[in-house]
């Protein structure tokens, strides 16, 4: 079946450090890929997306590139801030009217 | 533009009761999806509606049901509540197709 695997958390970083969260997927077909972020007590916010191979999604300093050859969509940010502390979810959409999510990665950024 | 609105934000029920949760999508969005979020199972898809038709359903028992109205607003119902139904229930709306889903802040359901 279709699935998303994210790196295990939690991840703890210092401010201005480089962040990478690995995400790989298994899918029959050509999914759209997303990163969502969830802050405490809130729902999910769309962070970025990519709809086809080699697309790069970017937003708020975060980037992720759709790699079909490695079935990956790793999230990166060059210099994190305390305000980036949240749970990050990788997700795929196979145009079957639902999102399949990874388990989520908790990121804590210390001042 | 108003986002996805879910009501109520918090609910406390006892086992055996039933509950109805409401979701108002972003204006113009005709697709509404529901997800259950728990610490143990993560985010799991419940069902999706488009123009009042259910197009997909996740692996949940028949106690979980939903519907969508002609104005795209949606409700989900859980009957005969069990302790394991305690969760954050998230609603998302989209334009449909491959357009991204936009989420509300959820309804936190606690079963005593």
Short mmCIF file of C-alpha atoms in Angstrom, two decimals:
data_model
loop_
_atom_site.label_atom_id
_atom_site.label_comp_id
_atom_site.label_asym_id
_atom_site.label_seq_id
_atom_site.Cartn_x
_atom_site.Cartn_y
_atom_site.Cartn_z
CA UNK A 1 0.00 0.00 0.00
CA UNK A 2 0.89 3.65 0.00
CA UNK A 3 2.92 4.86 2.96
CA UNK A 4 5.20 7.59 4.23
CA UNK A 5 8.18 7.05 6.51
CA UNK A 6 9.68 9.93 8.46
CA UNK A 7 12.79 10.04 10.57
CA UNK A 8 12.16 9.39 14.22
CA UNK A 9 12.18 12.31 16.57
CA UNK A 10 12.43 14.20 18.68
CA UNK A 11 14.99 16.48 17.14
CA UNK A 12 16.59 19.16 19.31
CA UNK A 13 18.63 21.94 17.76
CA UNK A 14 20.19 25.25 18.68
CA UNK A 15 19.05 28.44 17.01
CA UNK A 16 20.66 29.04 13.60
CA UNK A 17 21.45 25.33 13.18
CA UNK A 18 20.68 23.42 9.98
CA UNK A 19 17.60 21.23 10.02
CA UNK A 20 16.95 18.14 7.93
CA UNK A 21 13.96 15.85 8.34
CA UNK A 22 14.04 12.77 6.15
CA UNK A 23 10.92 11.54 4.40
CA UNK A 24 10.59 8.59 2.04
CA UNK A 25 7.46 7.19 0.49
CA UNK A 26 6.03 4.08 -1.10
CA UNK A 27 3.31 4.62 -3.66
CA UNK A 28 1.74 2.93 -6.65
CA UNK A 29 1.63 5.83 -9.04
CA UNK A 30 2.84 9.43 -9.00
CA UNK A 31 1.84 11.20 -5.82
CA UNK A 32 1.84 14.83 -4.90
CA UNK A 33 3.97 15.40 -1.80
CA UNK A 34 3.46 17.82 1.07
CA UNK A 35 4.98 19.00 4.30
CA UNK A 36 2.62 20.17 7.00
CA UNK A 37 3.50 21.76 10.36
CA UNK A 38 1.51 21.56 13.57
CA UNK A 39 2.01 24.00 16.45
CA UNK A 40 0.73 23.12 19.94
CA UNK A 41 -3.03 23.26 20.21
CA UNK A 42 -3.53 23.89 16.52
CA UNK A 43 -4.38 22.04 13.35
CA UNK A 44 -2.01 21.36 10.47
CA UNK A 45 -0.67 24.16 8.32
CA UNK A 46 0.55 23.53 4.80
CA UNK A 47 4.26 24.35 4.69
CA UNK A 48 5.14 23.40 1.11
CA UNK A 49 4.24 21.07 -1.72
CA UNK A 50 5.58 19.43 -4.88
CA UNK A 51 3.47 17.78 -7.52
CA UNK A 52 5.98 16.07 -9.81
CA UNK A 53 9.51 14.72 -9.91
CA UNK A 54 12.30 17.29 -9.45
CA UNK A 55 9.86 19.97 -8.26
CA UNK A 56 11.20 22.00 -5.35
CA UNK A 57 8.75 23.33 -2.83
CA UNK A 58 9.78 26.25 -0.65
CA UNK A 59 8.25 28.47 2.00
CA UNK A 60 9.47 30.46 5.04
CA UNK A 61 13.05 29.30 4.47
CA UNK A 62 12.09 25.63 4.25
CA UNK A 63 12.76 23.61 1.11
CA UNK A 64 12.09 20.08 -0.13
CA UNK A 65 12.78 18.47 -3.49
CA UNK A 66 10.68 15.66 -4.96
CA UNK A 67 13.17 12.89 -5.77
CA UNK A 68 11.51 10.13 -7.74
CA UNK A 69 14.66 8.03 -8.05
CA UNK A 70 15.04 7.80 -4.27
CA UNK A 71 11.30 8.20 -3.49
CA UNK A 72 12.18 10.96 -1.05
CA UNK A 73 11.03 14.43 -0.06
CA UNK A 74 13.42 15.58 2.66
CA UNK A 75 12.69 18.85 4.44
CA UNK A 76 15.55 21.30 5.02
CA UNK A 77 16.06 24.71 6.56
CA UNK A 78 19.39 26.45 6.71
CA UNK A 79 18.98 28.42 9.95
CA UNK A 80 16.22 27.51 12.37
CA UNK A 81 14.58 29.81 14.90
CA UNK A 82 12.87 29.10 18.20
CA UNK A 83 9.57 29.78 16.42
CA UNK A 84 10.21 26.74 14.18
CA UNK A 85 9.62 24.43 17.15
CA UNK A 86 6.68 22.27 16.09
CA UNK A 87 5.71 18.85 14.77
CA UNK A 88 6.37 18.31 11.07
CA UNK A 89 4.43 15.86 8.92
CA UNK A 90 5.27 14.54 5.49
CA UNK A 91 2.25 13.47 3.43
CA UNK A 92 1.36 12.11 0.02
CA UNK A 93 -1.71 12.40 -2.17
CA UNK A 94 -2.32 9.83 -4.89
CA UNK A 95 -5.40 11.62 -6.18
CA UNK A 96 -7.56 9.15 -4.27
CA UNK A 97 -9.19 11.90 -2.20
CA UNK A 98 -7.07 11.40 0.92
CA UNK A 99 -3.71 12.24 2.42
CA UNK A 100 -1.42 9.57 3.83
CA UNK A 101 0.78 10.95 6.59
CA UNK A 102 4.06 10.03 8.16
CA UNK A 103 4.27 9.64 11.93
CA UNK A 104 5.46 13.20 12.45
CA UNK A 105 8.77 14.58 13.72
CA UNK A 106 8.90 16.80 16.78
CA UNK A 107 11.45 19.59 16.45
CA UNK A 108 12.58 21.70 19.39
CA UNK A 109 14.83 24.70 18.80
CA UNK A 110 16.68 26.10 21.81
CA UNK A 111 17.72 29.74 22.08
CA UNK B 1 -10.53 34.74 3.71
CA UNK B 2 -11.79 32.72 6.65
CA UNK B 3 -10.14 29.38 7.24
CA UNK B 4 -11.68 26.04 8.05
CA UNK B 5 -13.85 26.33 11.14
CA UNK B 6 -14.52 23.39 13.42
CA UNK B 7 -16.98 23.37 16.29
CA UNK B 8 -16.86 22.72 19.11
CA UNK B 9 -13.19 22.95 20.00
CA UNK B 10 -13.51 20.66 22.99
CA UNK B 11 -15.97 17.95 23.95
CA UNK B 12 -16.21 15.61 26.88
CA UNK B 13 -18.47 12.58 26.58
CA UNK B 14 -18.97 9.29 28.35
CA UNK B 15 -18.83 5.80 26.92
CA UNK B 16 -21.91 4.77 24.99
CA UNK B 17 -22.95 8.31 24.08
CA UNK B 18 -22.89 9.70 20.58
CA UNK B 19 -21.35 12.92 19.30
CA UNK B 20 -21.61 15.18 16.25
CA UNK B 21 -18.76 17.38 15.11
CA UNK B 22 -19.13 20.21 12.63
CA UNK B 23 -16.87 21.65 9.96
CA UNK B 24 -17.29 24.73 7.79
CA UNK B 25 -14.86 24.71 4.86
CA UNK B 26 -13.09 27.63 3.25
CA UNK B 27 -15.47 29.49 0.99
CA UNK B 28 -15.49 27.93 -2.47
CA UNK B 29 -14.01 24.62 -1.33
CA UNK B 30 -16.22 21.67 -2.17
CA UNK B 31 -14.07 18.86 -0.83
CA UNK B 32 -14.10 18.15 2.89
CA UNK B 33 -12.04 15.45 4.59
CA UNK B 34 -11.89 14.21 8.16
CA UNK B 35 -8.93 12.77 10.03
CA UNK B 36 -8.40 11.31 13.48
CA UNK B 37 -5.18 12.16 15.30
CA UNK B 38 -4.00 10.14 18.30
CA UNK B 39 -0.56 9.76 19.91
CA UNK B 40 -0.51 6.04 19.17
CA UNK B 41 -1.89 5.88 15.63
CA UNK B 42 -0.96 9.30 14.32
CA UNK B 43 -3.10 10.86 11.60
CA UNK B 44 -5.63 8.50 10.08
CA UNK B 45 -8.05 9.27 7.28
CA UNK B 46 -11.74 8.89 8.08
CA UNK B 47 -13.64 9.98 4.95
CA UNK B 48 -13.89 12.56 2.20
CA UNK B 49 -16.89 14.28 0.69
CA UNK B 50 -17.32 16.28 -2.49
CA UNK B 51 -20.62 17.82 -3.50
CA UNK B 52 -22.44 15.79 -0.87
CA UNK B 53 -20.99 12.47 -2.09
CA UNK B 54 -18.59 10.34 -0.10
CA UNK B 55 -15.72 9.49 -2.42
CA UNK B 56 -13.41 7.65 -0.06
CA UNK B 57 -13.58 6.10 3.38
CA UNK B 58 -10.86 4.93 5.73
CA UNK B 59 -10.72 1.79 7.84
CA UNK B 60 -12.95 2.79 10.69
CA UNK B 61 -15.96 0.94 12.10
CA UNK B 62 -19.47 1.83 11.04
CA UNK B 63 -19.92 3.85 14.24
CA UNK B 64 -18.10 6.62 12.42
CA UNK B 65 -20.20 8.35 9.80
CA UNK B 66 -20.35 11.65 8.06
CA UNK B 67 -22.27 13.78 5.68
CA UNK B 68 -21.94 16.93 3.65
CA UNK B 69 -24.58 19.54 3.00
CA UNK B 70 -25.33 21.49 -0.15
CA UNK B 71 -23.37 24.48 1.21
CA UNK B 72 -20.31 22.16 1.60
CA UNK B 73 -20.47 22.22 5.38
CA UNK B 74 -19.85 18.79 6.85
CA UNK B 75 -20.61 16.87 9.99
CA UNK B 76 -19.23 13.67 11.37
CA UNK B 77 -20.97 11.50 13.89
CA UNK B 78 -19.60 8.88 16.22
CA UNK B 79 -22.09 6.61 17.93
CA UNK B 80 -21.64 4.33 20.94
CA UNK B 81 -18.48 6.09 22.00
CA UNK B 82 -15.55 4.07 23.28
CA UNK B 83 -12.55 5.18 25.33
CA UNK B 84 -10.36 4.66 22.28
CA UNK B 85 -12.28 7.31 20.37
CA UNK B 86 -10.57 9.99 22.44
CA UNK B 87 -8.64 11.98 19.87
CA UNK B 88 -8.22 15.22 18.00
CA UNK B 89 -10.56 15.19 15.01
CA UNK B 90 -9.35 17.34 12.16
CA UNK B 91 -11.33 18.60 9.22
CA UNK B 92 -9.69 19.76 6.00
CA UNK B 93 -11.08 21.40 2.89
CA UNK B 94 -9.77 21.85 -0.62
CA UNK B 95 -10.83 22.85 -4.10
CA UNK B 96 -10.52 19.21 -5.12
CA UNK B 97 -8.22 17.47 -7.55
CA UNK B 98 -4.59 17.71 -6.50
CA UNK B 99 -5.08 21.01 -4.65
CA UNK B 100 -3.72 21.03 -1.10
CA UNK B 101 -5.94 20.40 1.86
CA UNK B 102 -6.30 23.16 4.44
CA UNK B 103 -6.96 22.14 8.01
CA UNK B 104 -9.02 23.52 10.85
CA UNK B 105 -7.79 23.59 14.45
CA UNK B 106 -9.70 20.43 15.28
CA UNK B 107 -12.13 19.22 17.88
CA UNK B 108 -10.58 17.61 20.94
CA UNK B 109 -12.88 14.75 22.01
CA UNK B 110 -12.34 13.16 25.40
CA UNK B 111 -14.24 10.06 26.46
CA UNK B 112 -14.62 9.35 30.17
#
